[in-house]
PDB file of N, CA, C and O in Angstrom, chain B, residues numbered from 101:
ATOM      1  N   MET B 101     136.496  99.097 105.859  1.00  0.00           N
ATOM      2  CA  MET B 101     135.733  99.651 105.176  1.00  0.00           C
ATOM      3  C   MET B 101     134.299  98.814 105.749  1.00  0.00           C
ATOM      4  O   MET B 101     134.519  97.603 105.789  1.00  0.00           O
ATOM      5  N   ASN B 102     132.987  99.156 106.167  1.00  0.00           N
ATOM      6  CA  ASN B 102     131.999  98.778 106.846  1.00  0.00           C
ATOM      7  C   ASN B 102     131.281  98.038 105.218  1.00  0.00           C
ATOM      8  O   ASN B 102     131.007  98.562 104.138  1.00  0.00           O
ATOM      9  N   THR B 103     131.184  96.693 105.702  1.00  0.00           N
ATOM     10  CA  THR B 103     130.740  95.939 104.441  1.00  0.00           C
ATOM     11  C   THR B 103     129.889  95.545 104.355  1.00  0.00           C
ATOM     12  O   THR B 103     129.625  94.719 103.482  1.00  0.00           O
ATOM     13  N   ARG B 104     128.796  96.100 105.522  1.00  0.00           N
ATOM     14  CA  ARG B 104     127.449  96.118 106.105  1.00  0.00           C
ATOM     15  C   ARG B 104     126.729  97.117 105.471  1.00  0.00           C
ATOM     16  O   ARG B 104     125.576  97.339 105.839  1.00  0.00           O
ATOM     17  N   ALA B 105     127.117  97.606 104.783  1.00  0.00           N
ATOM     18  CA  ALA B 105     126.893  99.518 104.181  1.00  0.00           C
ATOM     19  C   ALA B 105     125.354  99.304 102.940  1.00  0.00           C
ATOM     20  O   ALA B 105     125.416  98.367 102.143  1.00  0.00           O
ATOM     21  N   TRP B 106     124.189 100.174 102.927  1.00  0.00           N
ATOM     22  CA  TRP B 106     123.226  99.961 102.164  1.00  0.00           C
ATOM     23  C   TRP B 106     123.304 101.247 101.459  1.00  0.00           C
ATOM     24  O   TRP B 106     123.867 102.159 102.064  1.00  0.00           O
ATOM     25  N   ILE B 107     122.797 101.503 100.186  1.00  0.00           N
ATOM     26  CA  ILE B 107     122.097 102.432  99.496  1.00  0.00           C
ATOM     27  C   ILE B 107     121.063 101.889  99.963  1.00  0.00           C
ATOM     28  O   ILE B 107     121.087 100.674 100.160  1.00  0.00           O
ATOM     29  N   VAL B 108     119.669 102.793 100.314  1.00  0.00           N
ATOM     30  CA  VAL B 108     118.099 103.298 100.354  1.00  0.00           C
ATOM     31  C   VAL B 108     117.910 104.465  99.540  1.00  0.00           C
ATOM     32  O   VAL B 108     118.552 105.515  99.553  1.00  0.00           O
ATOM     33  N   PHE B 109     116.513 103.978  98.525  1.00  0.00           N
ATOM     34  CA  PHE B 109     115.650 104.986  97.698  1.00  0.00           C
ATOM     35  C   PHE B 109     114.605 105.283  98.617  1.00  0.00           C
ATOM     36  O   PHE B 109     113.764 104.523  98.135  1.00  0.00           O
ATOM     37  N   LEU B 110     113.749 106.075 100.043  1.00  0.00           N
ATOM     38  CA  LEU B 110     112.906 105.852 100.166  1.00  0.00           C
ATOM     39  C   LEU B 110     111.703 106.640  99.339  1.00  0.00           C
ATOM     40  O   LEU B 110     112.357 107.240  98.486  1.00  0.00           O
ATOM     41  N   ASP B 111     110.573 106.910  99.157  1.00  0.00           N
ATOM     42  CA  ASP B 111     109.945 107.752  98.769  1.00  0.00           C
ATOM     43  C   ASP B 111     108.427 107.638  99.851  1.00  0.00           C
ATOM     44  O   ASP B 111     108.325 106.729 100.675  1.00  0.00           O
ATOM     45  N   GLU B 112     107.463 108.586  99.688  1.00  0.00           N
ATOM     46  CA  GLU B 112     106.324 108.848 100.329  1.00  0.00           C
ATOM     47  C   GLU B 112     105.221 109.169  99.882  1.00  0.00           C
ATOM     48  O   GLU B 112     105.204 110.143  99.129  1.00  0.00           O
ATOM     49  N   SER B 113     104.062 108.540 100.158  1.00  0.00           N
ATOM     50  CA  SER B 113     102.974 109.105  98.874  1.00  0.00           C
ATOM     51  C   SER B 113     101.540 108.833 100.237  1.00  0.00           C
ATOM     52  O   SER B 113     101.471 107.871 101.003  1.00  0.00           O
ATOM     53  N   GLY B 114     100.533 110.055 100.152  1.00  0.00           N
ATOM     54  CA  GLY B 114      99.391 109.705 100.966  1.00  0.00           C
ATOM     55  C   GLY B 114      98.196 109.637  99.761  1.00  0.00           C
ATOM     56  O   GLY B 114      98.458 109.895  98.586  1.00  0.00           O
ATOM     57  N   VAL B 115      96.944 109.277 100.198  1.00  0.00           N
ATOM     58  CA  VAL B 115      96.024 109.782  99.147  1.00  0.00           C
ATOM     59  C   VAL B 115      94.803 109.347 100.254  1.00  0.00           C
ATOM     60  O   VAL B 115      94.703 108.531 101.169  1.00  0.00           O
ATOM     61  N   SER B 116      93.803 110.534  99.529  1.00  0.00           N
ATOM     62  CA  SER B 116      92.716 110.903 100.230  1.00  0.00           C
ATOM     63  C   SER B 116      91.762 109.733 100.531  1.00  0.00           C
ATOM     64  O   SER B 116      92.016 108.640 100.026  1.00  0.00           O
ATOM     65  N   LEU B 117      90.608 109.898 101.372  1.00  0.00           N
ATOM     66  CA  LEU B 117      90.225 108.111 101.472  1.00  0.00           C
ATOM     67  C   LEU B 117      88.650 108.473 101.214  1.00  0.00           C
ATOM     68  O   LEU B 117      87.696 107.820 101.637  1.00  0.00           O
ATOM     69  N   LEU B 118      88.590 109.817 100.318  1.00  0.00           N
ATOM     70  CA  LEU B 118      87.174 110.453  99.926  1.00  0.00           C
ATOM     71  C   LEU B 118      87.194 109.539  98.687  1.00  0.00           C
ATOM     72  O   LEU B 118      88.171 109.064  98.108  1.00  0.00           O
ATOM     73  N   PRO B 119      85.782 109.397  98.398  1.00  0.00           N
ATOM     74  CA  PRO B 119      84.992 108.805  97.208  1.00  0.00           C
ATOM     75  C   PRO B 119      85.511 109.624  95.747  1.00  0.00           C
ATOM     76  O   PRO B 119      85.483 110.839  95.548  1.00  0.00           O
ATOM     77  N   GLN B 120      85.962 108.599  94.862  1.00  0.00           N
ATOM     78  CA  GLN B 120      85.997 110.158  93.930  1.00  0.00           C
ATOM     79  C   GLN B 120      84.921 109.145  92.874  1.00  0.00           C
ATOM     80  O   GLN B 120      85.108 108.120  92.217  1.00  0.00           O
ATOM     81  N   ILE B 121      83.589 110.156  93.150  1.00  0.00           N
ATOM     82  CA  ILE B 121      82.227 109.984  92.148  1.00  0.00           C
ATOM     83  C   ILE B 121      82.327 110.754  90.975  1.00  0.00           C
ATOM     84  O   ILE B 121      82.468 111.977  90.938  1.00  0.00           O
ATOM     85  N   ARG B 122      82.244 109.933  89.955  1.00  0.00           N
ATOM     86  CA  ARG B 122      82.474 110.731  88.799  1.00  0.00           C
ATOM     87  C   ARG B 122      81.052 111.032  87.969  1.00  0.00           C
ATOM     88  O   ARG B 122      80.961 111.910  87.111  1.00  0.00           O
ATOM     89  N   ARG B 123      80.035 110.211  88.345  1.00  0.00           N
ATOM     90  CA  ARG B 123      78.756 110.233  87.264  1.00  0.00           C
ATOM     91  C   ARG B 123      77.629 109.456  88.153  1.00  0.00           C
ATOM     92  O   ARG B 123      77.768 108.245  88.322  1.00  0.00           O
ATOM     93  N   THR B 124      76.840 109.938  88.557  1.00  0.00           N
ATOM     94  CA  THR B 124      75.347 109.540  88.848  1.00  0.00           C
ATOM     95  C   THR B 124      74.218 109.796  88.131  1.00  0.00           C
ATOM     96  O   THR B 124      74.080 110.578  87.190  1.00  0.00           O
ATOM     97  N   TYR B 125      73.297 108.964  88.726  1.00  0.00           N
ATOM     98  CA  TYR B 125      71.738 108.581  87.780  1.00  0.00           C
ATOM     99  C   TYR B 125      70.586 109.107  88.926  1.00  0.00           C
ATOM    100  O   TYR B 125      70.732 108.833  90.117  1.00  0.00           O
ATOM    101  N   ALA B 126      69.621 109.761  88.509  1.00  0.00           N
ATOM    102  CA  ALA B 126      68.235 109.964  89.213  1.00  0.00           C
ATOM    103  C   ALA B 126      67.409 110.164  88.124  1.00  0.00           C
ATOM    104  O   ALA B 126      67.715 110.343  86.945  1.00  0.00           O
ATOM    105  N   PRO B 127      66.160 110.105  88.737  1.00  0.00           N
ATOM    106  CA  PRO B 127      65.005 110.329  87.495  1.00  0.00           C
ATOM    107  C   PRO B 127      65.000 111.874  86.974  1.00  0.00           C
ATOM    108  O   PRO B 127      65.498 112.816  87.589  1.00  0.00           O
ATOM    109  N   ARG B 128      64.375 111.938  85.786  1.00  0.00           N
ATOM    110  CA  ARG B 128      64.288 113.719  84.734  1.00  0.00           C
ATOM    111  C   ARG B 128      63.501 114.172  85.710  1.00  0.00           C
ATOM    112  O   ARG B 128      62.383 113.846  86.107  1.00  0.00           O
ATOM    113  N   GLY B 129      64.490 115.199  86.115  1.00  0.00           N
ATOM    114  CA  GLY B 129      63.196 116.064  86.820  1.00  0.00           C
ATOM    115  C   GLY B 129      63.635 115.676  87.909  1.00  0.00           C
ATOM    116  O   GLY B 129      62.616 115.551  88.589  1.00  0.00           O
ATOM    117  N   ARG B 130      65.310 115.140  89.115  1.00  0.00           N
ATOM    118  CA  ARG B 130      64.788 115.550  90.394  1.00  0.00           C
ATOM    119  C   ARG B 130      66.785 115.215  90.528  1.00  0.00           C
ATOM    120  O   ARG B 130      67.435 114.401  89.872  1.00  0.00           O
ATOM    121  N   THR B 131      67.202 116.019  91.424  1.00  0.00           N
ATOM    122  CA  THR B 131      68.255 116.479  91.636  1.00  0.00           C
ATOM    123  C   THR B 131      69.117 114.872  92.459  1.00  0.00           C
ATOM    124  O   THR B 131      68.684 114.527  93.558  1.00  0.00           O
ATOM    125  N   PRO B 132      69.903 114.314  92.020  1.00  0.00           N
ATOM    126  CA  PRO B 132      70.592 112.955  92.332  1.00  0.00           C
ATOM    127  C   PRO B 132      71.293 113.605  93.428  1.00  0.00           C
ATOM    128  O   PRO B 132      72.132 114.452  93.120  1.00  0.00           O
ATOM    129  N   LEU B 133      71.104 113.367  94.566  1.00  0.00           N
ATOM    130  CA  LEU B 133      71.646 112.548  95.876  1.00  0.00           C
ATOM    131  C   LEU B 133      72.990 111.842  96.285  1.00  0.00           C
ATOM    132  O   LEU B 133      73.049 110.715  96.777  1.00  0.00           O
ATOM    133  N   LEU B 134      74.355 112.883  95.941  1.00  0.00           N
ATOM    134  CA  LEU B 134      75.482 111.457  97.006  1.00  0.00           C
ATOM    135  C   LEU B 134      75.402 111.649  98.247  1.00  0.00           C
ATOM    136  O   LEU B 134      75.204 112.744  98.772  1.00  0.00           O
ATOM    137  N   ARG B 135      75.595 110.269  98.994  1.00  0.00           N
ATOM    138  CA  ARG B 135      75.554 110.097 100.367  1.00  0.00           C
ATOM    139  C   ARG B 135      77.016 109.787  99.952  1.00  0.00           C
ATOM    140  O   ARG B 135      77.461 109.120  99.017  1.00  0.00           O
ATOM    141  N   HIS B 136      77.706 110.583 101.086  1.00  0.00           N
ATOM    142  CA  HIS B 136      79.310 109.338 101.707  1.00  0.00           C
ATOM    143  C   HIS B 136      79.840 110.430 102.729  1.00  0.00           C
ATOM    144  O   HIS B 136      79.634 111.614 102.460  1.00  0.00           O
ATOM    145  N   ARG B 137      80.440 110.122 103.762  1.00  0.00           N
ATOM    146  CA  ARG B 137      80.917 110.470 104.531  1.00  0.00           C
ATOM    147  C   ARG B 137      82.064 111.199 104.288  1.00  0.00           C
ATOM    148  O   ARG B 137      83.063 110.650 103.823  1.00  0.00           O
ATOM    149  N   LEU B 138      82.028 112.491 104.579  1.00  0.00           N
ATOM    150  CA  LEU B 138      83.025 113.587 104.546  1.00  0.00           C
ATOM    151  C   LEU B 138      83.915 113.725 106.265  1.00  0.00           C
ATOM    152  O   LEU B 138      83.893 114.523 107.202  1.00  0.00           O
ATOM    153  N   ASN B 139      84.464 112.734 106.008  1.00  0.00           N
ATOM    154  CA  ASN B 139      85.770 112.610 106.906  1.00  0.00           C
ATOM    155  C   ASN B 139      87.379 113.058 106.612  1.00  0.00           C
ATOM    156  O   ASN B 139      88.260 113.369 107.414  1.00  0.00           O
ATOM    157  N   TRP B 140      87.396 112.994 105.617  1.00  0.00           N
ATOM    158  CA  TRP B 140      88.884 113.778 105.431  1.00  0.00           C
ATOM    159  C   TRP B 140      90.024 113.180 105.612  1.00  0.00           C
ATOM    160  O   TRP B 140      91.086 113.650 106.018  1.00  0.00           O
ATOM    161  N   LYS B 141      89.709 111.932 105.236  1.00  0.00           N
ATOM    162  CA  LYS B 141      91.208 110.348 105.698  1.00  0.00           C
ATOM    163  C   LYS B 141      91.427 110.049 105.263  1.00  0.00           C
ATOM    164  O   LYS B 141      90.831 109.466 104.358  1.00  0.00           O
ATOM    165  N   ARG B 142      92.729 110.159 105.500  1.00  0.00           N
ATOM    166  CA  ARG B 142      93.583 109.535 104.592  1.00  0.00           C
ATOM    167  C   ARG B 142      94.639 108.641 104.879  1.00  0.00           C
ATOM    168  O   ARG B 142      94.986 108.504 106.052  1.00  0.00           O
ATOM    169  N   ALA B 143      95.338 107.857 103.753  1.00  0.00           N
ATOM    170  CA  ALA B 143      96.456 106.987 104.440  1.00  0.00           C
ATOM    171  C   ALA B 143      97.524 107.146 103.794  1.00  0.00           C
ATOM    172  O   ALA B 143      97.516 107.967 102.877  1.00  0.00           O
ATOM    173  N   SER B 144      98.604 106.484 104.062  1.00  0.00           N
ATOM    174  CA  SER B 144      99.749 106.966 103.916  1.00  0.00           C
ATOM    175  C   SER B 144     100.826 105.551 103.284  1.00  0.00           C
ATOM    176  O   SER B 144     100.848 104.487 103.903  1.00  0.00           O
ATOM    177  N   MET B 145     101.269 105.664 102.600  1.00  0.00           N
ATOM    178  CA  MET B 145     102.142 104.956 101.880  1.00  0.00           C
ATOM    179  C   MET B 145     103.786 104.633 101.911  1.00  0.00           C
ATOM    180  O   MET B 145     103.977 104.816 100.709  1.00  0.00           O
ATOM    181  N   ALA B 146     105.029 104.302 102.405  1.00  0.00           N
ATOM    182  CA  ALA B 146     106.327 104.232 101.826  1.00  0.00           C
ATOM    183  C   ALA B 146     106.913 102.921 101.679  1.00  0.00           C
ATOM    184  O   ALA B 146     106.654 101.802 102.122  1.00  0.00           O
ATOM    185  N   GLY B 147     107.843 103.451 100.863  1.00  0.00           N
ATOM    186  CA  GLY B 147     109.022 102.069 100.056  1.00  0.00           C
ATOM    187  C   GLY B 147     109.894 102.990  99.807  1.00  0.00           C
ATOM    188  O   GLY B 147     109.956 104.156  99.418  1.00  0.00           O
ATOM    189  N   ALA B 148     110.952 101.606 100.350  1.00  0.00           N
ATOM    190  CA  ALA B 148     112.215 101.966  99.981  1.00  0.00           C
ATOM    191  C   ALA B 148     112.842 100.520  99.660  1.00  0.00           C
ATOM    192  O   ALA B 148     112.534  99.373  99.987  1.00  0.00           O
ATOM    193  N   LEU B 149     113.927 101.124  98.822  1.00  0.00           N
ATOM    194  CA  LEU B 149     114.770  99.970  97.463  1.00  0.00           C
ATOM    195  C   LEU B 149     115.929 100.279  97.877  1.00  0.00           C
ATOM    196  O   LEU B 149     116.490 101.361  97.705  1.00  0.00           O
ATOM    197  N   GLY B 150     116.517  98.942  98.681  1.00  0.00           N
ATOM    198  CA  GLY B 150     117.810  98.797  99.316  1.00  0.00           C
ATOM    199  C   GLY B 150     118.651  98.104  98.129  1.00  0.00           C
ATOM    200  O   GLY B 150     118.164  97.385  97.257  1.00  0.00           O
ATOM    201  N   TYR B 151     120.183  98.505  98.281  1.00  0.00           N
ATOM    202  CA  TYR B 151     120.582  97.938  97.030  1.00  0.00           C
ATOM    203  C   TYR B 151     122.547  97.631  98.042  1.00  0.00           C
ATOM    204  O   TYR B 151     123.466  98.446  98.124  1.00  0.00           O
ATOM    205  N   HIS B 152     122.495  96.474  98.491  1.00  0.00           N
ATOM    206  CA  HIS B 152     123.723  96.027  99.323  1.00  0.00           C
ATOM    207  C   HIS B 152     124.997  96.905  98.464  1.00  0.00           C
ATOM    208  O   HIS B 152     125.434  96.678  97.335  1.00  0.00           O
ATOM    209  N   SER B 153     125.435  98.070  99.532  1.00  0.00           N
ATOM    210  CA  SER B 153     127.073  98.758  99.267  1.00  0.00           C
ATOM    211  C   SER B 153     128.086  98.206  97.907  1.00  0.00           C
ATOM    212  O   SER B 153     128.438  98.734  96.852  1.00  0.00           O
ATOM    213  N   THR B 154     128.371  96.647  98.661  1.00  0.00           N
ATOM    214  CA  THR B 154     129.563  95.731  98.443  1.00  0.00           C
ATOM    215  C   THR B 154     128.983  94.790  97.830  1.00  0.00           C
ATOM    216  O   THR B 154     129.418  94.718  96.681  1.00  0.00           O
ATOM    217  N   ASP B 155     128.230  94.058  98.044  1.00  0.00           N
ATOM    218  CA  ASP B 155     127.879  92.347  96.955  1.00  0.00           C
ATOM    219  C   ASP B 155     126.914  92.804  96.241  1.00  0.00           C
ATOM    220  O   ASP B 155     125.842  92.408  96.699  1.00  0.00           O
ATOM    221  N   PRO B 156     126.763  93.617  95.100  1.00  0.00           N
ATOM    222  CA  PRO B 156     125.659  93.898  93.880  1.00  0.00           C
ATOM    223  C   PRO B 156     124.777  92.158  93.962  1.00  0.00           C
ATOM    224  O   PRO B 156     123.583  92.149  94.260  1.00  0.00           O
ATOM    225  N   GLU B 157     125.206  91.371  93.791  1.00  0.00           N
ATOM    226  CA  GLU B 157     125.154  90.343  93.840  1.00  0.00           C
ATOM    227  C   GLU B 157     123.781  89.590  94.662  1.00  0.00           C
ATOM    228  O   GLU B 157     123.140  88.549  94.514  1.00  0.00           O
ATOM    229  N   ARG B 158     123.755  90.544  95.421  1.00  0.00           N
ATOM    230  CA  ARG B 158     122.575  89.792  96.659  1.00  0.00           C
ATOM    231  C   ARG B 158     121.465  90.680  96.059  1.00  0.00           C
ATOM    232  O   ARG B 158     120.380  90.325  96.520  1.00  0.00           O
ATOM    233  N   GLY B 159     121.402  91.238  95.591  1.00  0.00           N
ATOM    234  CA  GLY B 159     120.232  92.042  94.477  1.00  0.00           C
ATOM    235  C   GLY B 159     119.658  93.427  95.233  1.00  0.00           C
ATOM    236  O   GLY B 159     120.062  93.957  96.267  1.00  0.00           O
ATOM    237  N   ALA B 160     118.686  93.773  94.432  1.00  0.00           N
ATOM    238  CA  ALA B 160     117.834  95.012  95.509  1.00  0.00           C
ATOM    239  C   ALA B 160     116.886  94.302  96.348  1.00  0.00           C
ATOM    240  O   ALA B 160     116.374  93.254  95.953  1.00  0.00           O
ATOM    241  N   ARG B 161     116.548  94.944  97.784  1.00  0.00           N
ATOM    242  CA  ARG B 161     115.131  94.434  98.868  1.00  0.00           C
ATOM    243  C   ARG B 161     114.535  95.445  98.239  1.00  0.00           C
ATOM    244  O   ARG B 161     115.132  96.334  97.632  1.00  0.00           O
ATOM    245  N   LEU B 162     113.147  95.324  98.384  1.00  0.00           N
ATOM    246  CA  LEU B 162     111.767  96.397  98.357  1.00  0.00           C
ATOM    247  C   LEU B 162     111.005  96.006  99.649  1.00  0.00           C
ATOM    248  O   LEU B 162     110.541  94.954 100.086  1.00  0.00           O
ATOM    249  N   CYS B 163     111.076  97.431 100.125  1.00  0.00           N
ATOM    250  CA  CYS B 163     110.169  97.064 101.761  1.00  0.00           C
ATOM    251  C   CYS B 163     109.129  98.227 101.538  1.00  0.00           C
ATOM    252  O   CYS B 163     109.607  99.289 101.137  1.00  0.00           O
ATOM    253  N   PHE B 164     108.075  98.180 101.698  1.00  0.00           N
ATOM    254  CA  PHE B 164     106.569  98.399 101.923  1.00  0.00           C
ATOM    255  C   PHE B 164     106.019  98.815 102.825  1.00  0.00           C
ATOM    256  O   PHE B 164     105.890  97.890 103.628  1.00  0.00           O
ATOM    257  N   HIS B 165     105.534  99.826 103.246  1.00  0.00           N
ATOM    258  CA  HIS B 165     104.887  99.776 104.581  1.00  0.00           C
ATOM    259  C   HIS B 165     103.178 100.862 104.314  1.00  0.00           C
ATOM    260  O   HIS B 165     103.102 101.710 103.426  1.00  0.00           O
ATOM    261  N   LEU B 166     102.095 100.567 105.221  1.00  0.00           N
ATOM    262  CA  LEU B 166     101.134 101.090 105.031  1.00  0.00           C
ATOM    263  C   LEU B 166     100.951 101.734 105.993  1.00  0.00           C
ATOM    264  O   LEU B 166     101.762 101.265 106.792  1.00  0.00           O
ATOM    265  N   LYS B 167     100.317 102.674 106.579  1.00  0.00           N
ATOM    266  CA  LYS B 167      99.973 103.633 107.107  1.00  0.00           C
ATOM    267  C   LYS B 167      98.700 103.950 107.181  1.00  0.00           C
ATOM    268  O   LYS B 167      98.187 104.237 106.100  1.00  0.00           O
ATOM    269  N   PRO B 168      97.699 104.010 108.563  1.00  0.00           N
ATOM    270  CA  PRO B 168      96.558 105.233 107.968  1.00  0.00           C
ATOM    271  C   PRO B 168      97.073 106.517 109.016  1.00  0.00           C
ATOM    272  O   PRO B 168      97.496 106.424 110.168  1.00  0.00           O
ATOM    273  N   GLY B 169      96.876 107.705 108.192  1.00  0.00           N
ATOM    274  CA  GLY B 169      97.325 109.061 108.730  1.00  0.00           C
ATOM    275  C   GLY B 169      97.969 109.256 107.994  1.00  0.00           C
ATOM    276  O   GLY B 169      98.037 108.751 106.873  1.00  0.00           O
ATOM    277  N   SER B 170      98.989 110.548 108.777  1.00  0.00           N
ATOM    278  CA  SER B 170     100.363 111.151 107.696  1.00  0.00           C
ATOM    279  C   SER B 170     101.327 110.337 108.484  1.00  0.00           C
ATOM    280  O   SER B 170     101.227 109.694 109.529  1.00  0.00           O
ATOM    281  N   TYR B 171     102.505 110.621 107.461  1.00  0.00           N
ATOM    282  CA  TYR B 171     103.714 109.955 108.332  1.00  0.00           C
ATOM    283  C   TYR B 171     104.531 111.174 108.858  1.00  0.00           C
ATOM    284  O   TYR B 171     104.267 112.280 108.388  1.00  0.00           O
ATOM    285  N   ASP B 172     105.702 111.021 109.994  1.00  0.00           N
ATOM    286  CA  ASP B 172     105.926 112.104 110.316  1.00  0.00           C
ATOM    287  C   ASP B 172     107.378 111.538 110.376  1.00  0.00           C
ATOM    288  O   ASP B 172     107.678 110.406 109.997  1.00  0.00           O
ATOM    289  N   THR B 173     108.406 112.621 110.991  1.00  0.00           N
ATOM    290  CA  THR B 173     109.940 112.039 110.378  1.00  0.00           C
ATOM    291  C   THR B 173     109.830 110.828 111.602  1.00  0.00           C
ATOM    292  O   THR B 173     110.536 109.950 111.107  1.00  0.00           O
ATOM    293  N   ALA B 174     109.313 110.256 112.996  1.00  0.00           N
ATOM    294  CA  ALA B 174     109.495 109.222 113.673  1.00  0.00           C
ATOM    295  C   ALA B 174     109.249 108.662 112.951  1.00  0.00           C
ATOM    296  O   ALA B 174     110.225 108.174 112.381  1.00  0.00           O
ATOM    297  N   ALA B 175     107.968 108.295 112.419  1.00  0.00           N
ATOM    298  CA  ALA B 175     107.563 107.140 111.288  1.00  0.00           C
ATOM    299  C   ALA B 175     108.369 106.973 110.780  1.00  0.00           C
ATOM    300  O   ALA B 175     109.158 106.131 111.209  1.00  0.00           O
ATOM    301  N   LEU B 176     108.615 107.602 109.702  1.00  0.00           N
ATOM    302  CA  LEU B 176     109.343 107.470 108.511  1.00  0.00           C
ATOM    303  C   LEU B 176     110.428 106.508 109.170  1.00  0.00           C
ATOM    304  O   LEU B 176     110.583 105.309 108.939  1.00  0.00           O
ATOM    305  N   ILE B 177     111.421 107.636 110.390  1.00  0.00           N
ATOM    306  CA  ILE B 177     112.727 106.346 110.733  1.00  0.00           C
ATOM    307  C   ILE B 177     112.236 105.094 111.275  1.00  0.00           C
ATOM    308  O   ILE B 177     112.737 103.991 111.053  1.00  0.00           O
ATOM    309  N   GLU B 178     111.291 105.317 111.951  1.00  0.00           N
ATOM    310  CA  GLU B 178     110.850 103.431 112.303  1.00  0.00           C
ATOM    311  C   GLU B 178     110.884 102.538 110.679  1.00  0.00           C
ATOM    312  O   GLU B 178     110.964 101.312 110.601  1.00  0.00           O
ATOM    313  N   VAL B 179     110.822 103.258 109.760  1.00  0.00           N
ATOM    314  CA  VAL B 179     110.749 102.397 108.438  1.00  0.00           C
ATOM    315  C   VAL B 179     111.690 102.181 108.232  1.00  0.00           C
ATOM    316  O   VAL B 179     112.083 101.069 107.878  1.00  0.00           O
ATOM    317  N   LEU B 180     112.256 102.997 108.356  1.00  0.00           N
ATOM    318  CA  LEU B 180     114.052 102.190 107.730  1.00  0.00           C
ATOM    319  C   LEU B 180     115.103 101.859 108.810  1.00  0.00           C
ATOM    320  O   LEU B 180     116.263 101.566 108.521  1.00  0.00           O
ATOM    321  N   GLU B 181     114.564 101.931 110.252  1.00  0.00           N
ATOM    322  CA  GLU B 181     114.847 100.412 110.563  1.00  0.00           C
ATOM    323  C   GLU B 181     114.201  99.011 110.408  1.00  0.00           C
ATOM    324  O   GLU B 181     114.794  98.010 110.811  1.00  0.00           O
TER     325      GLU B 181
END
């Protein structure tokens, strides 16, 4: 039996970097102007929680990775390694 085996739970999530403008202000009779860059940039996060399969006393290990843009399969495999 391989004693170096780990059980890993991985999750990936992405967020948009566009500002969330909820309210604004302008003098009465003037339309408010909202200025921001519409570049649709994204950031992605991946988190992995690992448990040692034969030694539960080692406790869980948490790994966290941030990346500009989106993940592809190769990038997620790199996070796992």
